[in-house]
Coordinates of C-alpha atoms in Angstrom, one line a residue:
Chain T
X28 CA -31.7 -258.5 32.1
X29 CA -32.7 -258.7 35.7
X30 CA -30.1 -258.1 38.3
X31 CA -30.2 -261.1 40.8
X32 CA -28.6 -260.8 43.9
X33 CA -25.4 -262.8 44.4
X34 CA -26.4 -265.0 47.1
X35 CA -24.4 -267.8 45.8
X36 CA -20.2 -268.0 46.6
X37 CA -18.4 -266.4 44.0
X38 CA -15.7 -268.8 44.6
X39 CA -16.5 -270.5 40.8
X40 CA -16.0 -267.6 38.4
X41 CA -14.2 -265.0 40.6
X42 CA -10.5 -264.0 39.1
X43 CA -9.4 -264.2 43.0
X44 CA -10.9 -267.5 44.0
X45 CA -7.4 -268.6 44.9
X46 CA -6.8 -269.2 48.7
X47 CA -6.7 -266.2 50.8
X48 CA -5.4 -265.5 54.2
X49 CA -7.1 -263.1 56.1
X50 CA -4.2 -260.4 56.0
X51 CA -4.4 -260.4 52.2
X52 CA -8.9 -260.3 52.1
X53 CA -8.1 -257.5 54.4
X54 CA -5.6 -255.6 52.0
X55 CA -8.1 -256.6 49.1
X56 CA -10.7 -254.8 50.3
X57 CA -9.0 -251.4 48.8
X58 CA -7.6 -253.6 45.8
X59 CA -7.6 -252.0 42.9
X60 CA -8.9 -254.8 41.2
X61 CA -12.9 -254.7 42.1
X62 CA -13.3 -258.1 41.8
X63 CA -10.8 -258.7 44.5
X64 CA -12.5 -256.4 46.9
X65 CA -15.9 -257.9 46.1
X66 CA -14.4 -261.3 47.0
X67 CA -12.4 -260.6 49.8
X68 CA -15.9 -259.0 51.9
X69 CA -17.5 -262.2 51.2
X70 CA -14.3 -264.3 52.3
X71 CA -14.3 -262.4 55.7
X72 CA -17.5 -263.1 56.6
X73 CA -17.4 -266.9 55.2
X74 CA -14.3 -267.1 57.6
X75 CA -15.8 -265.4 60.3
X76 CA -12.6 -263.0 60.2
X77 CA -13.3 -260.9 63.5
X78 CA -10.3 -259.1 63.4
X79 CA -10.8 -255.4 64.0
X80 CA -9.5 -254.4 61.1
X81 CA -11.6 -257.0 58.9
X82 CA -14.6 -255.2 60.5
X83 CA -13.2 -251.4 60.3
X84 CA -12.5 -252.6 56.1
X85 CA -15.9 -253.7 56.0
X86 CA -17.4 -251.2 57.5
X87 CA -16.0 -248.7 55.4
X88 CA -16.9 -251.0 52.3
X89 CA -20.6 -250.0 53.2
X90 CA -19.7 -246.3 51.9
X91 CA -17.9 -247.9 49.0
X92 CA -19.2 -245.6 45.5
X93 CA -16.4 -247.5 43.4
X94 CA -18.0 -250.7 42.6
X95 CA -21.6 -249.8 40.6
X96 CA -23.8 -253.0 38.7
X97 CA -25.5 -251.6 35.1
X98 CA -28.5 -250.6 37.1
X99 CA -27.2 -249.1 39.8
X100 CA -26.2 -251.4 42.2
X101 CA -23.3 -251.7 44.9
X102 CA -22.1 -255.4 45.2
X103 CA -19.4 -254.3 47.2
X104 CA -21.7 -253.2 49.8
X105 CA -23.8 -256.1 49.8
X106 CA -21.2 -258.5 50.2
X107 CA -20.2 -256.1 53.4
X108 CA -23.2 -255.6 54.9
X109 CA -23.5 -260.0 54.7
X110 CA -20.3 -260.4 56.1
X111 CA -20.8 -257.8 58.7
X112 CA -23.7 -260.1 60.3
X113 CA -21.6 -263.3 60.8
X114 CA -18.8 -261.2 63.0
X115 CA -20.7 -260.2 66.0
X116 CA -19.1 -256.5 66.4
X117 CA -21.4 -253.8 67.1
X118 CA -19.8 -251.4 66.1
X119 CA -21.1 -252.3 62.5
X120 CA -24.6 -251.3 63.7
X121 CA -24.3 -247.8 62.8
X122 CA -23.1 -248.0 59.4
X123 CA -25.6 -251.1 58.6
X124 CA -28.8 -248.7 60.0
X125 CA -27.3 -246.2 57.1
X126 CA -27.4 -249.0 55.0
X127 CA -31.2 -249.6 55.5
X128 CA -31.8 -246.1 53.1
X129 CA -29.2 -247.0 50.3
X130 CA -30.8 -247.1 47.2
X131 CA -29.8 -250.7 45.7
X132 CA -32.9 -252.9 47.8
X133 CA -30.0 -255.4 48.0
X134 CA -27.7 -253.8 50.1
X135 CA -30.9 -252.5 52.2
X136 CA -31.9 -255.9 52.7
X137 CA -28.4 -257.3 54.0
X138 CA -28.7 -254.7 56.0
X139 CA -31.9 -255.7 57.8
X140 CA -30.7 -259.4 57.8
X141 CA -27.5 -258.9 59.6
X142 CA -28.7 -255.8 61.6
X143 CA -31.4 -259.2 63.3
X144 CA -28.1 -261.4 63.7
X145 CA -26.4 -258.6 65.4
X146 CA -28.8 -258.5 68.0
X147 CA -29.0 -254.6 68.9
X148 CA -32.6 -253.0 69.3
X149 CA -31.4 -249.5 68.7
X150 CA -31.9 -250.1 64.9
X151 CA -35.7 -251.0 65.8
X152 CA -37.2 -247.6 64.9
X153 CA -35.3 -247.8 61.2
X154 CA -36.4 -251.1 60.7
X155 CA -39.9 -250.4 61.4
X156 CA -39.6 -246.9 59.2
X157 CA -38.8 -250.0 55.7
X158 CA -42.6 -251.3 56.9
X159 CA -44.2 -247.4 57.1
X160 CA -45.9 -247.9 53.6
X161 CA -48.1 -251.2 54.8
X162 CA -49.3 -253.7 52.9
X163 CA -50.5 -251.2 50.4
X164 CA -47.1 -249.6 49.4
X165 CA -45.9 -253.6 49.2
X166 CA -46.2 -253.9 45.7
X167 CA -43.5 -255.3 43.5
X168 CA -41.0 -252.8 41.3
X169 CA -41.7 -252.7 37.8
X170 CA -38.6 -254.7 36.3
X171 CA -37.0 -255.8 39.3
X172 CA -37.8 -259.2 40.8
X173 CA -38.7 -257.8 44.3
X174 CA -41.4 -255.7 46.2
X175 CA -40.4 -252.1 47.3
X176 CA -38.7 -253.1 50.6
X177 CA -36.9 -256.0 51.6
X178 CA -40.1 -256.8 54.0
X179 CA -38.8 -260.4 54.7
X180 CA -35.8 -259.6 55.9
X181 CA -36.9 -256.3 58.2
X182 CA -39.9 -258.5 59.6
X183 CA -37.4 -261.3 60.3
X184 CA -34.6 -259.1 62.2
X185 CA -37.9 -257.1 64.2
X186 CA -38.7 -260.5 65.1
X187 CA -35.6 -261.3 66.6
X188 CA -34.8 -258.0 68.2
X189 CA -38.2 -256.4 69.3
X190 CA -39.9 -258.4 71.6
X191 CA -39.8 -257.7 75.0
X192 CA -38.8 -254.1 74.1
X193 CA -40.4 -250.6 74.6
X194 CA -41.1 -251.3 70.4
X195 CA -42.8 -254.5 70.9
X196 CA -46.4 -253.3 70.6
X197 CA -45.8 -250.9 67.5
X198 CA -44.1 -253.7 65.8
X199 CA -47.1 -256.2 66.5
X200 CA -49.1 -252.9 65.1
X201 CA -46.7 -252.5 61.6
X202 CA -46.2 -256.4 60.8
X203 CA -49.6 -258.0 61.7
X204 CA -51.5 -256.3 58.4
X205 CA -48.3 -258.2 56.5
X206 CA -50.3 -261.6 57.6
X207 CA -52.4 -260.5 54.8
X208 CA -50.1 -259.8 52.0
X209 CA -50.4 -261.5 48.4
X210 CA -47.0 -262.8 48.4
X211 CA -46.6 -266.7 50.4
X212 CA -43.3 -265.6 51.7
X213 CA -43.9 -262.1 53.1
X214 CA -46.8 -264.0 54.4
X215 CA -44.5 -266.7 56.5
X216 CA -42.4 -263.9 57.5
X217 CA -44.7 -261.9 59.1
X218 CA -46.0 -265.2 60.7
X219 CA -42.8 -265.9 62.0
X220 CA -42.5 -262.5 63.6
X221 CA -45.6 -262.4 65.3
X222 CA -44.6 -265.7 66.7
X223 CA -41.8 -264.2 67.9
X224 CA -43.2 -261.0 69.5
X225 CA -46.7 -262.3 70.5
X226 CA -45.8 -266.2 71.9
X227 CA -49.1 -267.1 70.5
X228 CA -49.2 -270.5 69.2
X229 CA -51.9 -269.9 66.6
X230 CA -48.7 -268.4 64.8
X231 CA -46.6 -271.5 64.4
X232 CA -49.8 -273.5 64.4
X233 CA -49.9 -271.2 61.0
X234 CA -46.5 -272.0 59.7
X235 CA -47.1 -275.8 60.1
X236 CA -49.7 -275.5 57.9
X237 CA -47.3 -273.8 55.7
X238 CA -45.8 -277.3 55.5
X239 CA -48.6 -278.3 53.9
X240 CA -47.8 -275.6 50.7
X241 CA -47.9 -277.2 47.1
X242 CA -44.8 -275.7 46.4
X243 CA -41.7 -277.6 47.9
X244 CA -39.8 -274.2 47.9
X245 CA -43.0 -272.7 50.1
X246 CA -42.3 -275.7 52.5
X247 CA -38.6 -275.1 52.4
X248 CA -39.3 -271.5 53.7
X249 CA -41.8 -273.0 56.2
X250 CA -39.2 -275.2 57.4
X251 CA -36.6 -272.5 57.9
X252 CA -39.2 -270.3 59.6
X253 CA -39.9 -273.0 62.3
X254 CA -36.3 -274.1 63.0
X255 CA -35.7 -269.9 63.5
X256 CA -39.0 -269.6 65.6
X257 CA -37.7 -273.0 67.7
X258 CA -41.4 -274.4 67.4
X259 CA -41.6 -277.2 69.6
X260 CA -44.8 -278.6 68.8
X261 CA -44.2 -278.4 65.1
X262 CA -41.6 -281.3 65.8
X263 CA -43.2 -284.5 64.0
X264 CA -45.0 -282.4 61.2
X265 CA -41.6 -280.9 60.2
X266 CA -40.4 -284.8 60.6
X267 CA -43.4 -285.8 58.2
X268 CA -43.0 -282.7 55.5
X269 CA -42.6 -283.4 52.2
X270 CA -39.0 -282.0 51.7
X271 CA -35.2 -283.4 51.8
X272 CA -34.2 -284.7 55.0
X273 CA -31.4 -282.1 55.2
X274 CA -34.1 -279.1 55.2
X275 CA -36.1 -280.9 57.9
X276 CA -33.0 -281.9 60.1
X277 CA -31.9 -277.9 60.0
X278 CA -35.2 -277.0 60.8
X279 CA -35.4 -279.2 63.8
X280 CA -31.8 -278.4 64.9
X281 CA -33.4 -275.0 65.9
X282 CA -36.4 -276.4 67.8
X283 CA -33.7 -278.5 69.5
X284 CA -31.3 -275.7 70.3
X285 CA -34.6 -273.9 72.4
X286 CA -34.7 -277.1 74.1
X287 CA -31.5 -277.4 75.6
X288 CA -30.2 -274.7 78.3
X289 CA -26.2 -274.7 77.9
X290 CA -25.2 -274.9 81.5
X291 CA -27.5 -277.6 81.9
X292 CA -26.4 -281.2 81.6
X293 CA -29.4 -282.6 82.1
X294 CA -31.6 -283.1 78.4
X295 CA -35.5 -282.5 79.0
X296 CA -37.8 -285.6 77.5
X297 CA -38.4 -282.7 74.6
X298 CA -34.9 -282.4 73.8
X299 CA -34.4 -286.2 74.0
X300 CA -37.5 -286.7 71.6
X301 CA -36.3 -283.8 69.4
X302 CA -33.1 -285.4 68.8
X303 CA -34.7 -289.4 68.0
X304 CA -36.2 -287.4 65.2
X305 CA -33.3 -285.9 64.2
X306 CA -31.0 -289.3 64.4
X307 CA -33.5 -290.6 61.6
X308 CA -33.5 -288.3 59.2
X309 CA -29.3 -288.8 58.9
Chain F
X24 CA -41.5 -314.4 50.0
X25 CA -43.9 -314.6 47.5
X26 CA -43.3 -317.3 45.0
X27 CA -43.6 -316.0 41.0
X28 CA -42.8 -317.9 38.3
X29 CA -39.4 -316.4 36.0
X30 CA -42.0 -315.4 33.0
X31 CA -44.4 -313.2 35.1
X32 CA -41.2 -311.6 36.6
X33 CA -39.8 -311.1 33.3
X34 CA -43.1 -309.2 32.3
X35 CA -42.6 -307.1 35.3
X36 CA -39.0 -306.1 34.6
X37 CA -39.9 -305.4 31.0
X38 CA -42.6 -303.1 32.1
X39 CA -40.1 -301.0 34.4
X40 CA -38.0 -300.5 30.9
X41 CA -40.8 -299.6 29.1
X42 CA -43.0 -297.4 31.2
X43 CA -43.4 -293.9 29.6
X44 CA -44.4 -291.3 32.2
X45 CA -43.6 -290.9 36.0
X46 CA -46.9 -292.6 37.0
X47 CA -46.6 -296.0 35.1
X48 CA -42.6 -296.2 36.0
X49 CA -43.6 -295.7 40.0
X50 CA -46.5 -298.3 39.3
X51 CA -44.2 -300.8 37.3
X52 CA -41.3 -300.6 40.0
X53 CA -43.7 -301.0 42.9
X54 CA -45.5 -304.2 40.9
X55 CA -41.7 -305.6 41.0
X56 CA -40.7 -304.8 44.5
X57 CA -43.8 -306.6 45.6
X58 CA -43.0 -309.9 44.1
X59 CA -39.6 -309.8 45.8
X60 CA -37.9 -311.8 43.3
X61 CA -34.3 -312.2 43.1
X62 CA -34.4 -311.8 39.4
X63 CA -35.9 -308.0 39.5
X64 CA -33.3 -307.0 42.0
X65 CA -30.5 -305.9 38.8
X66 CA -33.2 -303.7 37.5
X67 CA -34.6 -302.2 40.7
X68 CA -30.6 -301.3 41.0
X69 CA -31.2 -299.6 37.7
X70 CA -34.0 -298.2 38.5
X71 CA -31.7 -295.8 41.2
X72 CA -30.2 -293.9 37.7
X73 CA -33.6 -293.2 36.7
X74 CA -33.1 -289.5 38.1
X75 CA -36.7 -290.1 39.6
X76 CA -37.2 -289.4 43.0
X77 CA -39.9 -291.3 43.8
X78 CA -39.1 -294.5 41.8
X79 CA -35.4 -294.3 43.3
X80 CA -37.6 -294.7 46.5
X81 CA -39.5 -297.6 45.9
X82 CA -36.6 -299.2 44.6
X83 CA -34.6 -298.7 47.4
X84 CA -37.2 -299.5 49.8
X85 CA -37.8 -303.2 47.4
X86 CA -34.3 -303.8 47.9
X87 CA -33.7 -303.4 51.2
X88 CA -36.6 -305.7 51.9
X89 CA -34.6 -308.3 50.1
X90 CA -31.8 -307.5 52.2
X91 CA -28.9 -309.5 51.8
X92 CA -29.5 -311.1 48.8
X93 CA -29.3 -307.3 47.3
X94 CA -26.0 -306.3 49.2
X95 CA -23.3 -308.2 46.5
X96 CA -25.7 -306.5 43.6
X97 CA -25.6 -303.2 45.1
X98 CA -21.6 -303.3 45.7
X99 CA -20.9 -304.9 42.0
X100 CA -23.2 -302.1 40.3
X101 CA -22.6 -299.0 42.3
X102 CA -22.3 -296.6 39.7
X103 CA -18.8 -294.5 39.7
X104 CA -20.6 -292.1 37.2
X105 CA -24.1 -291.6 38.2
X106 CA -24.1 -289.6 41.2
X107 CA -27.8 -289.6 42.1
X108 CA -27.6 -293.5 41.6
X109 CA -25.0 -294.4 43.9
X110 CA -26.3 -292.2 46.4
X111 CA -29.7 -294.1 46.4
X112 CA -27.3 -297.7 46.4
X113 CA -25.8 -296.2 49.7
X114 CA -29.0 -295.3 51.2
X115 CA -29.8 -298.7 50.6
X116 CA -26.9 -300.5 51.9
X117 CA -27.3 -298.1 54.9
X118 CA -30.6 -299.7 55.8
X119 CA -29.3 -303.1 54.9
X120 CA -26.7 -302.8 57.2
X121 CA -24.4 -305.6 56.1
X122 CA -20.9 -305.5 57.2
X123 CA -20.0 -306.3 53.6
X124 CA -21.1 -302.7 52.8
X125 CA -18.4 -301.4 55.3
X126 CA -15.6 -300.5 53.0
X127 CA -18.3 -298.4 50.5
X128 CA -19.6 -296.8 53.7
X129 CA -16.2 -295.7 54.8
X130 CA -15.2 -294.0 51.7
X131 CA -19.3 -292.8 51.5
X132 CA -18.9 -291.3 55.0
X133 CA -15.0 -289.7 54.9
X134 CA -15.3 -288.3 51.5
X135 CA -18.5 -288.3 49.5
X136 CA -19.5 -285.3 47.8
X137 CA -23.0 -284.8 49.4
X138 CA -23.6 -284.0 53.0
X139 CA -26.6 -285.9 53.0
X140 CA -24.8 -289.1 51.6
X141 CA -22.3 -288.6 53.8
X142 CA -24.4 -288.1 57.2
X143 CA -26.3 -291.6 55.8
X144 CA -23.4 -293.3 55.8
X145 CA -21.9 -291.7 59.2
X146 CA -24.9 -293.5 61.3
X147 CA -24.9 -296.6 59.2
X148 CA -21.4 -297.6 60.0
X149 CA -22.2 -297.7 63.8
X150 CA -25.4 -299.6 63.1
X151 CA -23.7 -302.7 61.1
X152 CA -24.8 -305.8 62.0
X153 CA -21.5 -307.3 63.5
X154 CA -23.1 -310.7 64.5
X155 CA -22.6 -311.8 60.5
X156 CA -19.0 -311.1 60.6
X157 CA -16.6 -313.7 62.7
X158 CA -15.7 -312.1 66.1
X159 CA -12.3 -311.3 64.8
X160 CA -13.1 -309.8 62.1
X161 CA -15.7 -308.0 63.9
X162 CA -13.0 -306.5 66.3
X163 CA -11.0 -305.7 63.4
X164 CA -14.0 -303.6 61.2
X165 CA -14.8 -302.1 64.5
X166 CA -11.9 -300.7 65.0
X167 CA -11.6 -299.0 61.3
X168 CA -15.1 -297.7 62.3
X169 CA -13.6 -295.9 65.1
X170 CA -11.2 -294.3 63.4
X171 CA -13.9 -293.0 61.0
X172 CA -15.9 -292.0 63.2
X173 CA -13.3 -290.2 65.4
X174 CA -12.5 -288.3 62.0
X175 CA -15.6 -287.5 61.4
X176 CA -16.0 -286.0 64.9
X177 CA -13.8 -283.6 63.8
X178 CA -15.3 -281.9 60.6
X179 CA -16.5 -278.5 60.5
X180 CA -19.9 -278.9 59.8
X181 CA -22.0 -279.3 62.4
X182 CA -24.4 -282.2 60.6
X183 CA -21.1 -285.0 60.5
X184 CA -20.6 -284.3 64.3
X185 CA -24.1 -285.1 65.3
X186 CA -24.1 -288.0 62.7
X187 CA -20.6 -289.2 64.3
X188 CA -21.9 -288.8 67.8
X189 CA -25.2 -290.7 66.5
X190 CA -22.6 -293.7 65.1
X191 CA -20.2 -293.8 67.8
X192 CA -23.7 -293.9 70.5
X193 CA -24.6 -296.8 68.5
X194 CA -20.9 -298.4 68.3
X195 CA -20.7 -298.2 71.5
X196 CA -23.7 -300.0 72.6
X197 CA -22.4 -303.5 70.2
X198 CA -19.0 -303.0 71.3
X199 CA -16.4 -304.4 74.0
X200 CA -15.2 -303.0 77.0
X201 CA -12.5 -301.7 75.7
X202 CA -13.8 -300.2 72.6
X203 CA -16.7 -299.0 74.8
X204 CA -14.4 -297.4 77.1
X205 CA -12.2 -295.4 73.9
X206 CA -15.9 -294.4 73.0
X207 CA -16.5 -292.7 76.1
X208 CA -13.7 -291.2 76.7
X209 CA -13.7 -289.6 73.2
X210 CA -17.4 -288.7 74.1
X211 CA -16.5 -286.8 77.4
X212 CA -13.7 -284.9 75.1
X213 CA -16.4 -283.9 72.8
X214 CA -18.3 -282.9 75.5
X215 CA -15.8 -280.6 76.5
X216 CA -15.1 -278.1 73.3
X217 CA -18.1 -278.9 71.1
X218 CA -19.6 -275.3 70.5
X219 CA -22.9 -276.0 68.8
X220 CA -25.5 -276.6 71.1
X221 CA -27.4 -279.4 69.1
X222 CA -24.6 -281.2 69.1
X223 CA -23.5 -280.7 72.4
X224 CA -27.0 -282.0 73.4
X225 CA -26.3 -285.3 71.3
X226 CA -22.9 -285.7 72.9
X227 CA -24.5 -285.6 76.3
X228 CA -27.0 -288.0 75.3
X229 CA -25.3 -290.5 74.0
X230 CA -22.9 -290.0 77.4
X231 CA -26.2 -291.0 79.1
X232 CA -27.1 -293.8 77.0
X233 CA -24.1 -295.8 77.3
X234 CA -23.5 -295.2 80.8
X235 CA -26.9 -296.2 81.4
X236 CA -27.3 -299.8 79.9
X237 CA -31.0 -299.6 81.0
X238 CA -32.3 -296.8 78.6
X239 CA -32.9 -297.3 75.4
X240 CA -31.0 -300.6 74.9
X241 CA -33.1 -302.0 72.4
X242 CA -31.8 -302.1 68.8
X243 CA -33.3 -298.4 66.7
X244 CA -34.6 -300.0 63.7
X245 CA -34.8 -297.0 61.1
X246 CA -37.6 -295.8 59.8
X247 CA -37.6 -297.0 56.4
X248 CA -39.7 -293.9 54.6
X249 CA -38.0 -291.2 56.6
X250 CA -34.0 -292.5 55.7
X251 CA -35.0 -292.8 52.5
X252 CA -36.3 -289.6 51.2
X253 CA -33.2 -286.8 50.5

């Protein structure tokens, strides 16, 4: 059997899916029960618990050798690294950068996703060192359903955290030969970062076109990738996209949220137009 | 409305029961929607169960170009079991907008199980159309809006609070001074804590809307093919 990754709650068929507070997920995460642990990282992070010594648990979950899958896996320190992203300490960054060499491609790509969300550059040159291979070493493992790197995820955080740094141009250099990779997704993801680190509109003029895809999960993705990239002039073909309305009003909540500077009462035409959009997919 | 005679509608309604792929149940549905007959409007409601996407779409889109005649049929045949059903019946009664809806819309918008049901229903209830109800009872449904609403303000995710700020803009703009003024003032509260910036943006523009009678004052119709796909 394939190992997935658990990307869904694990609220339904968890023995601790009984209310927690966040003094008890704390004490959990050295439970002796592993299921408890596992449960309680992913309930800190779902309840945005920033407590420091939520984040000093989780943190030292990321080391956690206790908790192995069949194959070789650490749940626990997937569901650490994810919740580590939501609770904007930086002192996770170091141990998440560690992450980025574990073994299990799961915990490395958590790692990647929620060292983007953190927001700290200094993890720049590690994520760059997952893309070293290039396109060619991009090939998918034999048995496992995913490609030697998590290359989504580490062109999605480089995005968010390399432009406008001294790594800006050898990041432009490492994702733009990913615009050619087989996969559609790996595809969008470098599009969205060289959106992101060029300003070039023939980028998002490339991910509305990925709106266009046959496959409605494709146009999900494409969707997702605009709202991120805050895409302004994709706003009536993300409107018009074949997909549920709650996909396209997420998506358009980010080109919104570009539009709109908090300190700012005042709403530009864009923002105004954004939102009439947005009132008619409810 | 295009007159048919009860035989050829028959034939039409027959054909919706008996078509036997995707295509020829889209075709058959869209064949009865454009005669508008009364008669087809039980099996269009049917037609919301079908667990078909597009055919729930015609159908909903038929019905609520029959409008009122379809709100009573919707309300008697809103299936408790079906999920996917009833939330095509609330779309529908959504885009009706028929104060008769308002108690389904309510319980749709405080407690249904789907977000996206649930935002639906959020912007309808501001948008009733209050001039069908007496202007007592109008003050009275109004004011259970506004409680809704205010509720609604409240929840967690991010979607209900734009979707309340879109209801209560559009409350505001049918309603009395004094509701008007409640609106506001709950508005400018909003205003004051909301953390997400989309939604903070919606606050402060529907602020501006209804302490600017001259923009945007006329009615939003809603864009029938973009409120009812999911």
């Amino acid at each position: 059997m394939l190992e997935q990754p658990s990307t869904h709650s694990p609220e339904a068929s968890s023995p601790g899916a009984e209310p927690l507070t966040a003094e008890q997920a704390i004490a959990n995460l050295t439970h002796a029960d592993l299921s408890l642990r596992y449960y309680a990282a992913w309930w800190l992070g779902k309840y945005r618990v920033k407590d420091a010594a939520a984040v000093e648990g989780l943190i030292t979950a990321l080391e956690d050798e206790s908790d192995r899958t069949e194959l070789g896996g650490y749940p626990l320190r997937r569901n650490a690294a994810r919740a580590l992203g939501k609770l904007e300490d930086q002192r996770a960054v170091p141990g998440l950068v560690r992450c980025l060499a574990c073994e299990d491609f799961y915990v490395r790509e958590a790692a990647a996703q929620s060292l983007g969300m953190l927001g700290d550059p200094v993890c720049i040159p590690d994520l760059l060192s997952l893309l070293a291979g290039g396109v060619e070493g991009a090939h998918p493992i034999p048995g496992r359903p995913h490609l030697a790197q998590p290359y989504e995820a580490v062109m999605e955080a480089l995005g968010m955290l390399a432009p406008q740094t001294e790594w800006t141009s050898e990041a432009i250099e490492q994702i733009q030969p990913f615009l050619q990779h087989p996969t559609e997704r790996v595809r969008y993801s470098a599009t969205r970062a060289m959106y992101q680190l060029t300003g070039e509109s023939a980028y998002g003029d490339r991910l509305i076109q990925a709106l266009s895809a046959s496959d409605i999960n494709l146009r999900r993705v494409a969707l997702s990738d605009l709202g991120a990239v805050g895409y302004l002039p994709a706003a009536e073909a993300i409107f018009n996209a074949a997909a549920e309305n709650s996909f396209k009003l997420f998506s358009l909540k980010g080109v919104l949220e570009r539009q709109v500077i908090p300190s700012d009462s005042s709403l530009s035409p864009d923002a105004v137009r954004v939102m009439e959009l947005m009132d008619k997919l409810l | 409305m295009p007159v048919s005679d009860p035989i050829s509608v028959q034939k039409l309604i027959q054909n919706v029961e008996q078509a036997d792929s995707s295509e020829r149940l889209m075709m058959a549905i869209q064949a009865l929607v454009s005669v508008r007959s009364e008669a087809g409007i039980p099996m269009l409601i049917r037609a919301l169960g079908f667990n078909n996407p597009g055919a729930a779409a015609v159908a909903v889109q038929g019905l609520v170009q029959m409008g009122a005649v379809a709100v009573q049929p919707l309300l008697e045949l809103l299936d408790d079991y079906n999920y996917g059903a009833r939330a095509w019946a609330i779309r529908a009664l959504v885009a009706i907008a028929d104060p008769r809806a308002l108690d389904v819309l309510l319980t749709a918008a405080a407690a249904d199980f789907a977000p996206s049901v649930r935002r639906a229903a959020t912007k309808g209830l501001g948008m009733l159309q209050w001039h069908l109800l007496s202007d007592d009872d109008a003050i009275v449904a109004q004011g259970r809006v506004l409680e809704t609403l205010f509720v609604i303000a409240e929840e967690p995710d991010w979607s209900l609070r734009y979707a309340a700020t879109v209801g209560l803009e559009a409350l505001g703009r049918a309603a009395n001074p004094d509701l008007l003024t409640q609106i506001l003032t709950r508005l400018q509260q909003m205003a004051e804590t909301e953390s997400d910036l989309a939604v903070q943006a919606r606050i402060r523009r529907a602020i501006t809307v209804l302490t600017n009678p001259t923009i945007a004052q006329e009615p939003r119709s809603i864009s029938l093919s973009q409120s009812l796909t999911r």
